[in-house]
Short mmCIF file of C-alpha atoms and ligand atoms in Angstrom, two decimals:
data_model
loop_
_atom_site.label_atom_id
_atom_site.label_comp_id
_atom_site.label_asym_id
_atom_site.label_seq_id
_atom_site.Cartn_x
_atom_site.Cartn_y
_atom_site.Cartn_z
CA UNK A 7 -51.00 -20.28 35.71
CA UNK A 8 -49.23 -20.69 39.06
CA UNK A 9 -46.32 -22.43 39.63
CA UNK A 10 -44.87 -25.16 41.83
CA UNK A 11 -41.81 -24.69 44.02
CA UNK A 12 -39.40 -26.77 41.65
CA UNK A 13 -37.18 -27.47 44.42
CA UNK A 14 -39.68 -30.14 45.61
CA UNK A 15 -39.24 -31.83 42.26
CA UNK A 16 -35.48 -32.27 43.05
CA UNK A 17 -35.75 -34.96 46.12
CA UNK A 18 -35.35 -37.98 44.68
CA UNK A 19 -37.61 -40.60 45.69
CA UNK A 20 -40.32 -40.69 48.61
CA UNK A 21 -38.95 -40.07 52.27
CA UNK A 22 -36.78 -43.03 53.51
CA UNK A 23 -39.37 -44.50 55.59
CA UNK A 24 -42.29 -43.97 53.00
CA UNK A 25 -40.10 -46.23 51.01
CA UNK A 26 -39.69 -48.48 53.69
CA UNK A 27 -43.21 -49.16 54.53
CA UNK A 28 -43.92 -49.67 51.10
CA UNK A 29 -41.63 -52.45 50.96
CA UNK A 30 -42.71 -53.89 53.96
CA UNK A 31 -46.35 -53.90 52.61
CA UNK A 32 -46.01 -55.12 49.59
CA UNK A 33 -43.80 -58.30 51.28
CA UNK A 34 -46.70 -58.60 53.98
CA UNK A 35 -49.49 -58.44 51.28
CA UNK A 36 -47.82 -61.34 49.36
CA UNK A 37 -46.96 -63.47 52.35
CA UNK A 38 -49.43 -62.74 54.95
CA UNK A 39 -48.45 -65.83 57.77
CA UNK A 40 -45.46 -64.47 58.38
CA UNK A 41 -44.96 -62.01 61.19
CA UNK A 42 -42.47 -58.91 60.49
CA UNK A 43 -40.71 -57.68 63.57
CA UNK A 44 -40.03 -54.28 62.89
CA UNK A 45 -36.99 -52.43 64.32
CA UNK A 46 -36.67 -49.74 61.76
CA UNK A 47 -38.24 -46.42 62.27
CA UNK A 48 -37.18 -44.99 65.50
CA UNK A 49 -40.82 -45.04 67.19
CA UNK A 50 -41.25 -45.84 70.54
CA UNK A 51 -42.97 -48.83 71.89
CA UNK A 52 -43.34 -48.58 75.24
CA UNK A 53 -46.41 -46.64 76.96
CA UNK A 54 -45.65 -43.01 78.50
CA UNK A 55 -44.59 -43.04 82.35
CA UNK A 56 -47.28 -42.62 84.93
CA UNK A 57 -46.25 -39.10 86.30
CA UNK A 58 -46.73 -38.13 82.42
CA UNK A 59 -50.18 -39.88 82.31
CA UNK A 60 -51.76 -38.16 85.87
CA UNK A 61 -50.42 -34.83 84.69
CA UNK A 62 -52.09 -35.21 81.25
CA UNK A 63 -56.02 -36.57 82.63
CA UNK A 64 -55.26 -33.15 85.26
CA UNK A 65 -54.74 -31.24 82.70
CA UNK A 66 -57.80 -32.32 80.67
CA UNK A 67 -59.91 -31.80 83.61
CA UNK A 68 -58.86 -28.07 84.07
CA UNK A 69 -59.99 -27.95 80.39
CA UNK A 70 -63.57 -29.28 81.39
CA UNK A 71 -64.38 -25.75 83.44
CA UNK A 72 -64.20 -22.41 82.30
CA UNK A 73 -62.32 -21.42 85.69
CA UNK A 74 -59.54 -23.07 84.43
CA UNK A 75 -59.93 -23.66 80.40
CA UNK A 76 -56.74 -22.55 78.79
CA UNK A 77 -57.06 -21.27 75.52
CA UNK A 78 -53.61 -20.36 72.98
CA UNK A 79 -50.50 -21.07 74.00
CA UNK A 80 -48.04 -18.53 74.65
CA UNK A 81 -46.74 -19.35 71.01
CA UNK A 82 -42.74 -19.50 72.49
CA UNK A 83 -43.96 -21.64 75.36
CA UNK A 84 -45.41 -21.91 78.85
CA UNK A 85 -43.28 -20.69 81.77
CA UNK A 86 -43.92 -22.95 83.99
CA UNK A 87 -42.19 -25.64 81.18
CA UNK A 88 -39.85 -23.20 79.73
CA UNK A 89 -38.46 -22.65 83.43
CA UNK A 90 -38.45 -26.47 84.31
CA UNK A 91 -36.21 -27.06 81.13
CA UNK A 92 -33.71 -24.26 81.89
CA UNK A 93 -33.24 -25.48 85.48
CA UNK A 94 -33.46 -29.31 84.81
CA UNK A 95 -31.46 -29.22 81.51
CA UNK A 96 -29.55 -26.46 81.82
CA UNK A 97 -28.63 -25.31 84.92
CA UNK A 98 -27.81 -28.38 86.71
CA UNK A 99 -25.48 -28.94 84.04
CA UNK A 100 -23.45 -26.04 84.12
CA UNK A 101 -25.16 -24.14 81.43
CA UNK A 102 -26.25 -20.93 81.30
CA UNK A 103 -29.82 -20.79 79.34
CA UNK A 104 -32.42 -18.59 80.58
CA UNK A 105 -35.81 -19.73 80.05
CA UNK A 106 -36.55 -16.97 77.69
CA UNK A 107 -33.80 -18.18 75.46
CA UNK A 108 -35.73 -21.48 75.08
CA UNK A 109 -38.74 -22.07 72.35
CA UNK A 110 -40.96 -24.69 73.11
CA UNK A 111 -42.49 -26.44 69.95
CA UNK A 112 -44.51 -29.70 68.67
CA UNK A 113 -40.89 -31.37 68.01
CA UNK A 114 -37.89 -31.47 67.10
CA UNK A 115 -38.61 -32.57 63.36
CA UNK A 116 -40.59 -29.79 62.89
CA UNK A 117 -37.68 -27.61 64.26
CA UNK A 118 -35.17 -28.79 62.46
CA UNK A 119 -37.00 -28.84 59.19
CA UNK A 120 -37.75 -25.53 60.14
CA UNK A 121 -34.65 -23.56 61.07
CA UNK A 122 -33.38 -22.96 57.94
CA UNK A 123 -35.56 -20.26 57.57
CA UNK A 124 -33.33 -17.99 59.06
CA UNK A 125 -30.37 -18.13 56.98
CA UNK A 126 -30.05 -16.75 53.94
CA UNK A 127 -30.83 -18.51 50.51
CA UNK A 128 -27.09 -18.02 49.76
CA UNK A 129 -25.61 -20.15 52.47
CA UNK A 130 -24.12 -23.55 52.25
CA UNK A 131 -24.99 -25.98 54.63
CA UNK A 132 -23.12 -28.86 56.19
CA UNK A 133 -24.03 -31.80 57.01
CA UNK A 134 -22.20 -35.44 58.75
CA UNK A 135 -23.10 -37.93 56.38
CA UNK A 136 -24.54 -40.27 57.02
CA UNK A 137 -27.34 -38.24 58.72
CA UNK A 138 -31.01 -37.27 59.92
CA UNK A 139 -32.43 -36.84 56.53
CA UNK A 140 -34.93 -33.87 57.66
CA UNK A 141 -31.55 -31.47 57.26
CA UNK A 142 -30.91 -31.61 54.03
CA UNK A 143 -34.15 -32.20 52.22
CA UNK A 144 -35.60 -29.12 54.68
CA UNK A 145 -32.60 -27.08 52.81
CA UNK A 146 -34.06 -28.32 49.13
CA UNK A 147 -37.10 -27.73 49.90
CA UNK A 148 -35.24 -23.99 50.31
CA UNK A 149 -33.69 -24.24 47.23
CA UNK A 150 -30.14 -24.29 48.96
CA UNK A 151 -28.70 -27.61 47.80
CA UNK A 152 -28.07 -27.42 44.27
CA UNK A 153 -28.43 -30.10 42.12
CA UNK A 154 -28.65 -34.20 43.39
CA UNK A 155 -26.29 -35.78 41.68
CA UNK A 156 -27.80 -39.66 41.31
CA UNK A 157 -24.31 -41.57 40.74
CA UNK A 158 -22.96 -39.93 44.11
CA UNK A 159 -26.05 -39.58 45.55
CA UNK A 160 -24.81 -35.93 46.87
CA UNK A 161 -26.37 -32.05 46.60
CA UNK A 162 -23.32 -30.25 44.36
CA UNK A 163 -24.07 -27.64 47.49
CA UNK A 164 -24.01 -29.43 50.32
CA UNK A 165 -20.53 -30.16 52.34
CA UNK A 166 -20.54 -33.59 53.56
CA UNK A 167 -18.75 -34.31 56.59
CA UNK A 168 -18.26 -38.41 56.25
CA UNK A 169 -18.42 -40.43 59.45
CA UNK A 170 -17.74 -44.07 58.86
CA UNK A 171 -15.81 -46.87 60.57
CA UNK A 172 -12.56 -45.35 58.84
CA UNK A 173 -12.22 -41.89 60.66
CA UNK A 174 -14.24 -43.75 64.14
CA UNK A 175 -17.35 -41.09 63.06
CA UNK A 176 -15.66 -38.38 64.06
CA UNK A 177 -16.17 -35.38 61.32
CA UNK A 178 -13.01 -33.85 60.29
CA UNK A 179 -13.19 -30.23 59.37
CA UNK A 180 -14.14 -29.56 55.71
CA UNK A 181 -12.28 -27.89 52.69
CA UNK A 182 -15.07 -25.49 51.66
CA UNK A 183 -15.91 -23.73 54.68
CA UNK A 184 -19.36 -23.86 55.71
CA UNK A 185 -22.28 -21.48 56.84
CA UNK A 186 -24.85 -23.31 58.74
CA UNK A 187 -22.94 -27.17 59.98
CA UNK A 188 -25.90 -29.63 61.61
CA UNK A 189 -24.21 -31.95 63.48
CA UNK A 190 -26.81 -34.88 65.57
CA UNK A 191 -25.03 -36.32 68.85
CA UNK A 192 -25.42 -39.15 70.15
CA UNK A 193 -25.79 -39.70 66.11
CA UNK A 194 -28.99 -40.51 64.29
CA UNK A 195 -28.10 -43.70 62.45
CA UNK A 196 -24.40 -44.32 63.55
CA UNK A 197 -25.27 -44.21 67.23
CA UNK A 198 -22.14 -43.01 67.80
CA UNK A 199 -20.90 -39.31 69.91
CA UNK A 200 -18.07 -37.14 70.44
CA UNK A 201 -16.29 -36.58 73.66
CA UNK A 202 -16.76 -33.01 75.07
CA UNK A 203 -12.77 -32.49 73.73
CA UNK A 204 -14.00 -33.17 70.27
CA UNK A 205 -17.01 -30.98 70.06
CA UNK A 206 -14.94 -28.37 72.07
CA UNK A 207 -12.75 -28.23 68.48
CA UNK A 208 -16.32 -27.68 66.61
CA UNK A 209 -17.25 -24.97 68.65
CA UNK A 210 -14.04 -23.43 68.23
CA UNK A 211 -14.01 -24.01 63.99
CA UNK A 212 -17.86 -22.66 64.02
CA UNK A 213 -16.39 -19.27 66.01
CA UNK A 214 -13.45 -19.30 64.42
CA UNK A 215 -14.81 -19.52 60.82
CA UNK A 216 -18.07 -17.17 61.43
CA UNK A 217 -20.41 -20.54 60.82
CA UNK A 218 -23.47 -21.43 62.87
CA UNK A 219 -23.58 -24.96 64.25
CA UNK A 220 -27.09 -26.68 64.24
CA UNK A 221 -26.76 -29.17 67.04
CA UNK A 222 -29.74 -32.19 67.41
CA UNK A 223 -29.61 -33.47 70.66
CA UNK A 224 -32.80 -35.45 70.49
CA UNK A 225 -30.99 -38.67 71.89
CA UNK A 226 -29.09 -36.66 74.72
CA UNK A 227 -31.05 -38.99 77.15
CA UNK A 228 -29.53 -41.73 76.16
CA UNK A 229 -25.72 -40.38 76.92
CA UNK A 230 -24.06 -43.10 79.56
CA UNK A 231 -20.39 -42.11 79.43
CA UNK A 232 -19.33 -39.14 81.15
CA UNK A 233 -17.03 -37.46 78.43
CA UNK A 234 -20.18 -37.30 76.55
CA UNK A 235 -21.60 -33.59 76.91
CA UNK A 236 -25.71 -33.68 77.06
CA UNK A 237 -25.69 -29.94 75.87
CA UNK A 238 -23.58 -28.07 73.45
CA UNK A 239 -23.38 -25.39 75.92
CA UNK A 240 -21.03 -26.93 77.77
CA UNK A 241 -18.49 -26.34 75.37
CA UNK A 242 -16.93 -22.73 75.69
CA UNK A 243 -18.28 -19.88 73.65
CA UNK A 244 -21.63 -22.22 72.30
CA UNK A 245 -23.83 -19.41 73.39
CA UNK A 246 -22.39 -17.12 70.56
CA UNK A 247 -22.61 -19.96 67.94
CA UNK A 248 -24.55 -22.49 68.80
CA UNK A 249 -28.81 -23.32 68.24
CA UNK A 250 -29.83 -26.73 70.21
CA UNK A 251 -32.37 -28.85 69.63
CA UNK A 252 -34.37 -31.32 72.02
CA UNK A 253 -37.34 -33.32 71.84
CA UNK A 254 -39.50 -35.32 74.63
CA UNK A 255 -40.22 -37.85 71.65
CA UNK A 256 -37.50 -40.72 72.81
CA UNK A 257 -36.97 -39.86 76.51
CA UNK A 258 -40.76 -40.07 77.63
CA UNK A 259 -42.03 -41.59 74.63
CA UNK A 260 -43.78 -38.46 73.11
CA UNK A 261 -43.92 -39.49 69.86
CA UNK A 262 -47.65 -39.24 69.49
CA UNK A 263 -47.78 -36.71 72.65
CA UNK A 264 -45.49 -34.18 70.48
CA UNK A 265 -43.35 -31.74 71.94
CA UNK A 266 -40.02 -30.47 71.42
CA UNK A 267 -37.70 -27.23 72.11
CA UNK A 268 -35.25 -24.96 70.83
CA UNK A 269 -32.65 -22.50 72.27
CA UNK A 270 -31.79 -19.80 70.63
CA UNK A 271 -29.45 -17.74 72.53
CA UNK A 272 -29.34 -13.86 72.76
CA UNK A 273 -25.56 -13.56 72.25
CA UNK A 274 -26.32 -15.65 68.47
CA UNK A 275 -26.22 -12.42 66.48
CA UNK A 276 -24.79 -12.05 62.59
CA UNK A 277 -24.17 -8.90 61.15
CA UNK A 278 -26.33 -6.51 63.94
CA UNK A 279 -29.30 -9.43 63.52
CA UNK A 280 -30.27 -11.42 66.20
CA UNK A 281 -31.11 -14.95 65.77
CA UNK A 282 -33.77 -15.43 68.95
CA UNK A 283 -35.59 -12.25 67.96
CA UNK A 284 -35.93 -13.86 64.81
CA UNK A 285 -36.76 -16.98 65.61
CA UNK A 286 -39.73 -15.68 68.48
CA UNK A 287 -40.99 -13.58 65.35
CA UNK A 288 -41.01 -17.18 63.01
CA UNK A 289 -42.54 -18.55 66.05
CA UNK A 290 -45.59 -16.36 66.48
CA UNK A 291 -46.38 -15.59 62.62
CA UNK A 292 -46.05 -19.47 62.08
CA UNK A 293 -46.90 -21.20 65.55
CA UNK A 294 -49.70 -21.08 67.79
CA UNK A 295 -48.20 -23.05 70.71
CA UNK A 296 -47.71 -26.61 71.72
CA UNK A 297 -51.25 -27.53 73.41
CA UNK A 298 -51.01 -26.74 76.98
CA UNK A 299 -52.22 -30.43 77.82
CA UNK A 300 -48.93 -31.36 76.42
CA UNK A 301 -46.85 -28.57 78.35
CA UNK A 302 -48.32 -29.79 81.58
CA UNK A 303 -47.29 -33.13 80.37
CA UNK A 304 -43.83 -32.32 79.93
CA UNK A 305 -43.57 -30.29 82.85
CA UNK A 306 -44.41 -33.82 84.69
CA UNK A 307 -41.22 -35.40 82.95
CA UNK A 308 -39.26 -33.11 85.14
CA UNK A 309 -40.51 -34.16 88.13
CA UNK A 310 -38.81 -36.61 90.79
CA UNK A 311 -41.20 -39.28 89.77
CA UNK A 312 -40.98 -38.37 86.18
CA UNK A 313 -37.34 -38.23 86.33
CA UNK A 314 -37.39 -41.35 87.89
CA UNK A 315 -39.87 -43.03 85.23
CA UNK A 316 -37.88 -41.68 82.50
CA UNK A 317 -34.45 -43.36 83.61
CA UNK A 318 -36.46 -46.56 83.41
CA UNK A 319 -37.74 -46.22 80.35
CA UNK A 320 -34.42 -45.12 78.98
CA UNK A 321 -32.83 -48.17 80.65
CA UNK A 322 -35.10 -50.81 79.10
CA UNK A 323 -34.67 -49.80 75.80
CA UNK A 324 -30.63 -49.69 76.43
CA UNK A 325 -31.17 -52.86 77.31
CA UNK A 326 -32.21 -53.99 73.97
CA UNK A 327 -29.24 -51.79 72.60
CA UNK A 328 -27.16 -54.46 74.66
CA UNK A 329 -28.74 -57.21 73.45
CA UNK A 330 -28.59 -56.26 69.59
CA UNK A 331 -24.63 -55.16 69.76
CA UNK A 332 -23.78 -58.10 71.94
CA UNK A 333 -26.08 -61.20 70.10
CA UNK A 334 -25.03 -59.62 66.62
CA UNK A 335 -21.31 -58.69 67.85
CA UNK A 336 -21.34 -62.79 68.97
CA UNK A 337 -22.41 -64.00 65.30
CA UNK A 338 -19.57 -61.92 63.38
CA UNK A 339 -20.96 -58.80 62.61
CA UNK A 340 -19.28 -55.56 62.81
CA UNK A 341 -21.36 -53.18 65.44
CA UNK A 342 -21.31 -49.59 66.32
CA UNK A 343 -23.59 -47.62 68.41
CA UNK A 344 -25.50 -49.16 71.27
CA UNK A 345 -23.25 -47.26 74.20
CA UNK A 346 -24.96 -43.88 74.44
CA UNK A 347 -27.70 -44.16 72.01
CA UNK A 348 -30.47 -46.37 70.67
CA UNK A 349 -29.12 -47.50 67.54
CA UNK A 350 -26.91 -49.93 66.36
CA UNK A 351 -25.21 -49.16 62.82
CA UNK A 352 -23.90 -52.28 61.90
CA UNK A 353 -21.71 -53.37 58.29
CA UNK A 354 -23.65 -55.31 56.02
CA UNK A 355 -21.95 -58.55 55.85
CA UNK A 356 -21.10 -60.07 52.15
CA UNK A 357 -20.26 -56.67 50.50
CA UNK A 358 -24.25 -56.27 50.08
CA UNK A 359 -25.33 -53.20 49.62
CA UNK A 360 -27.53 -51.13 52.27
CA UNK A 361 -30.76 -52.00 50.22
CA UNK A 362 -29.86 -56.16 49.46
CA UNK A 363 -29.50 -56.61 53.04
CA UNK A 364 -32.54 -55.05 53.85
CA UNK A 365 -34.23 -57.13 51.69
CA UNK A 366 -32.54 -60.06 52.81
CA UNK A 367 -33.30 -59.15 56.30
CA UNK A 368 -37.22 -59.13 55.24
CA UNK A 369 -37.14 -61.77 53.14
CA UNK A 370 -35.02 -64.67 55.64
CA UNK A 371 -35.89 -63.51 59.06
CA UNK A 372 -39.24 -60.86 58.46
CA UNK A 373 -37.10 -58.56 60.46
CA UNK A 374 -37.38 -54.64 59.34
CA UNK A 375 -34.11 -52.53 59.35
CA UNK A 376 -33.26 -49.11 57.40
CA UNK A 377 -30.56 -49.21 54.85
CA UNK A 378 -27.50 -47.45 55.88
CA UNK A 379 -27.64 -45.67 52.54
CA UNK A 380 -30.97 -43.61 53.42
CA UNK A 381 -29.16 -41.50 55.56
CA UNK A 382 -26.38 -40.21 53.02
CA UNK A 383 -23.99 -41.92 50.45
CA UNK A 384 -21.30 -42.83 53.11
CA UNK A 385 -23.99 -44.61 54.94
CA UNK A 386 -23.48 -47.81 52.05
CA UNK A 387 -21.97 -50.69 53.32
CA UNK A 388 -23.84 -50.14 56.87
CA UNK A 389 -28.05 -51.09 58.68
CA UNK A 390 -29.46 -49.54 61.34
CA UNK A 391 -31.27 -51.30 64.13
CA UNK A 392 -33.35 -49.69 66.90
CA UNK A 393 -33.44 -50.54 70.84
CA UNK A 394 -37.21 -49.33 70.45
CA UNK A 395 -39.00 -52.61 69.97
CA UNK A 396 -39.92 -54.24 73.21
CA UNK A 397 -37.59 -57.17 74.76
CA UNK A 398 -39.43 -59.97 73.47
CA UNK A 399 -39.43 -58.68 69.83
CA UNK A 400 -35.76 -57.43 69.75
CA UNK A 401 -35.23 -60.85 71.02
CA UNK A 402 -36.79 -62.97 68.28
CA UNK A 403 -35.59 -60.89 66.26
CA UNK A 404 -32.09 -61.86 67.07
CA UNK A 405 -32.81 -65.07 67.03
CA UNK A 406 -34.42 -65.26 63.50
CA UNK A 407 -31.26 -63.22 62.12
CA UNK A 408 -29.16 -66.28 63.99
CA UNK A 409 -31.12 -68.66 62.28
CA UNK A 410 -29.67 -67.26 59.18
N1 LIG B 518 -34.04 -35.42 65.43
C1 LIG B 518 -33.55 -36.63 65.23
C2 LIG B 518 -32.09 -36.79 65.09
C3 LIG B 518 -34.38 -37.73 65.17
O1 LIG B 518 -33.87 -38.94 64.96
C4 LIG B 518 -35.77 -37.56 65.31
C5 LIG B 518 -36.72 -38.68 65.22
O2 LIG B 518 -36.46 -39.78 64.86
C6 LIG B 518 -36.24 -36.28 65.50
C7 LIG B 518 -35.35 -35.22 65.55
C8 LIG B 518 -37.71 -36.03 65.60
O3 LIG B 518 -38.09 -35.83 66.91
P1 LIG B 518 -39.58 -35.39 67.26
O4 LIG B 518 -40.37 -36.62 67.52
O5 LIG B 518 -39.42 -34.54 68.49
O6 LIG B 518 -40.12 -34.60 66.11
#
């Protein structure tokens, strides 16, 4: 009789936000009238810019004639996007990625679920906590966690690296040295970052200490102070240490669009192994390509009018980021987040856990939040709002929690 990969039987529960809408159905079945305003999930709300839209309805067009049909993708990526990216993101910042060093996918969940297939079974991962929870439960899935431990809420594997209001989110260096360290800035929930100083000293432990660093910038668009770096690269010696990954989900509002991208840089070598080559070999045995619609589409990001499109996009949902830290900041709540990212990570007030205010949240004011403690066990005590609702909702939704 076959057998099921046990590991999948470790993960406690459903996925956070499986849980979440399960809540919020069950509350919406037994009190239909009410409205929920939801600013939980990280979705976008707001409809892709127009340079993204003409690019796409060209792009189905060329489709349409066999002159210009495209069939598969290059699986690693288009040139014409892969080169936009390493002159747009890159190279105007300093950085030096060539465009073959960059792996375009359908995301940058489905990148960083699926990175952890080139490390060995052996390796311990790190991990800030709280955190993205794709990381870890990729890494179960893998079988490299361990054991959950339900009291803690920890894998006995796993190094957590706490960031919380007492060490101002900034990951201190663990005992147990680490393999493969994931770090997310700006920070999926806290909404914090580091200053370029502070990752500098990462990028020097990770060289130092023979460890790979794992570094999400999916929120990089969102960066407004200027000792925030957008790019790991710009810390010294990242190229020899560093994979980074990027996504065109929250700066153009790809979410349903999909389309992401790694780089893996040529100097990333352990042992006499080289990280890209095997990462382009995952790529084309697993990957067929991100649809070349989709490539033309984020090729049009890059653009002037893209570019421009973008920043105003960005802008309006910073502007609800402003709104939530300042109307919540002015009722007594404790607010972090909000400067360089979408989220504000806020401390439950009362003592109530993660999970009570959420369901007083729901249940007084039909607003939607995630529970601090989804993202990791040092994430108790703390909610996460998102600037992604539209002004009028994150509005009402501030004034309903008032009202309360
Ligand atoms: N990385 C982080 C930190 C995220 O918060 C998210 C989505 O919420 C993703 C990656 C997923 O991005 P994508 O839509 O490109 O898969």
């Amino acid at each position: 009789m076959y057998q099921v990969n046990t590991n999948y039987l470790k993960l406690p529960g459903s996925y956070l936000f499986s849980t979440i809408g399960k809540k919020v159905s069950a509350y919406q079945q037994e009190n239909p009238e009410e409205t929920i305003i939801r600013l939980g999930i990280g979705d976008v709300t707001q409809p892709l810019p127009q340079a993204v839209i003409t690019a796409l309805h060209k792009a189905v067009d060329e489709m349409a004639s066999a002159d210009t049909f495209m069939g598969y993708a290059p699986d690693l990526g288009y040139d014409f996007l892969r080169n936009a990216i390493a002159e747009n993101d890159y190279k105007k910042r300093g950085c030096d990625i060539a465009p073959d060093e960059i792996f375009v996918s359908d995301g940058a969940k489905s990148d960083s679920g699926n990175i952890q297939e080139l490390f060995s079974s052996e390796n311990v991962i790190a991990v800030t906590d709280p955190v993205y929870p794709v990381y870890v439960d990729s890494n179960v899935m893998a079988g490299r966690c361990g054991n959950y431990d339900t009291h803690s809420g920890e894998w006995d594997r796993v190094v957590y690296l706490p960031v919380t209001q007492e060490n101002n989110f900034i990951p201190e260096f663990p005992k147990e040295t680490p393999d493969v360290i994931y770090l997310c800035l700006p920070n999926n929930p806290t909404g914090t970052t580091l200053t370029k100083e502070q990752l500098q000293q990462w990028v020097d432990y990770a060289r130092r200490k023979g460890s790979v660093i794992i570094f999400d910038a999916a929120y990089e668009a969102y960066i407004r102070e200027k000792d925030v770096p957008h790019s790991i690269y710009e810390c010294e010696g990242a190229k020899e240490c560093c994979i980074e990954i990027r996504s065109f989900s929250k700066n153009a509002g790809f979410t349903g669009l999909r389309l992401g991208f790694t780089v893996v840089p040529k100097e990333l070598k352990s042992g006499g192994a080289s990280l890209h080559d095997m990462w382009a070999r995952r790529h084309g045995t697993k990957f067929n390509g991100a649809p070349y619609i989709v490539q033309r589409a984020g090729e049009a990001v890059y653009s002037k009018e893209g570019q421009q499109q973008v920043h105003q996009l960005v802008d309006y949902y910073m502007e609800n980021a402003r709104m939530i830290r300042e109307g919540l900041t002015d009722l007594g709540y404790t607010c972090f987040g909000g400067v360089n990212a979408p989220y504000i990570w806020l401390k439950t007030p009362d003592k109530m856990t993660s999970w009570e205010f959420f369901d007083h949240l729901l249940d007084k004011a039909h607003v939607v939040g995630t529970p601090g403690s989804g993202f990791g066990p040092s994430g108790e005590g703390y909610f996460r709002l998102t600037a992604f609702g539209t002004h009028e909702n994150t509005k009402a939704a501030l004034e309903r929690i008032k009202a309360i």
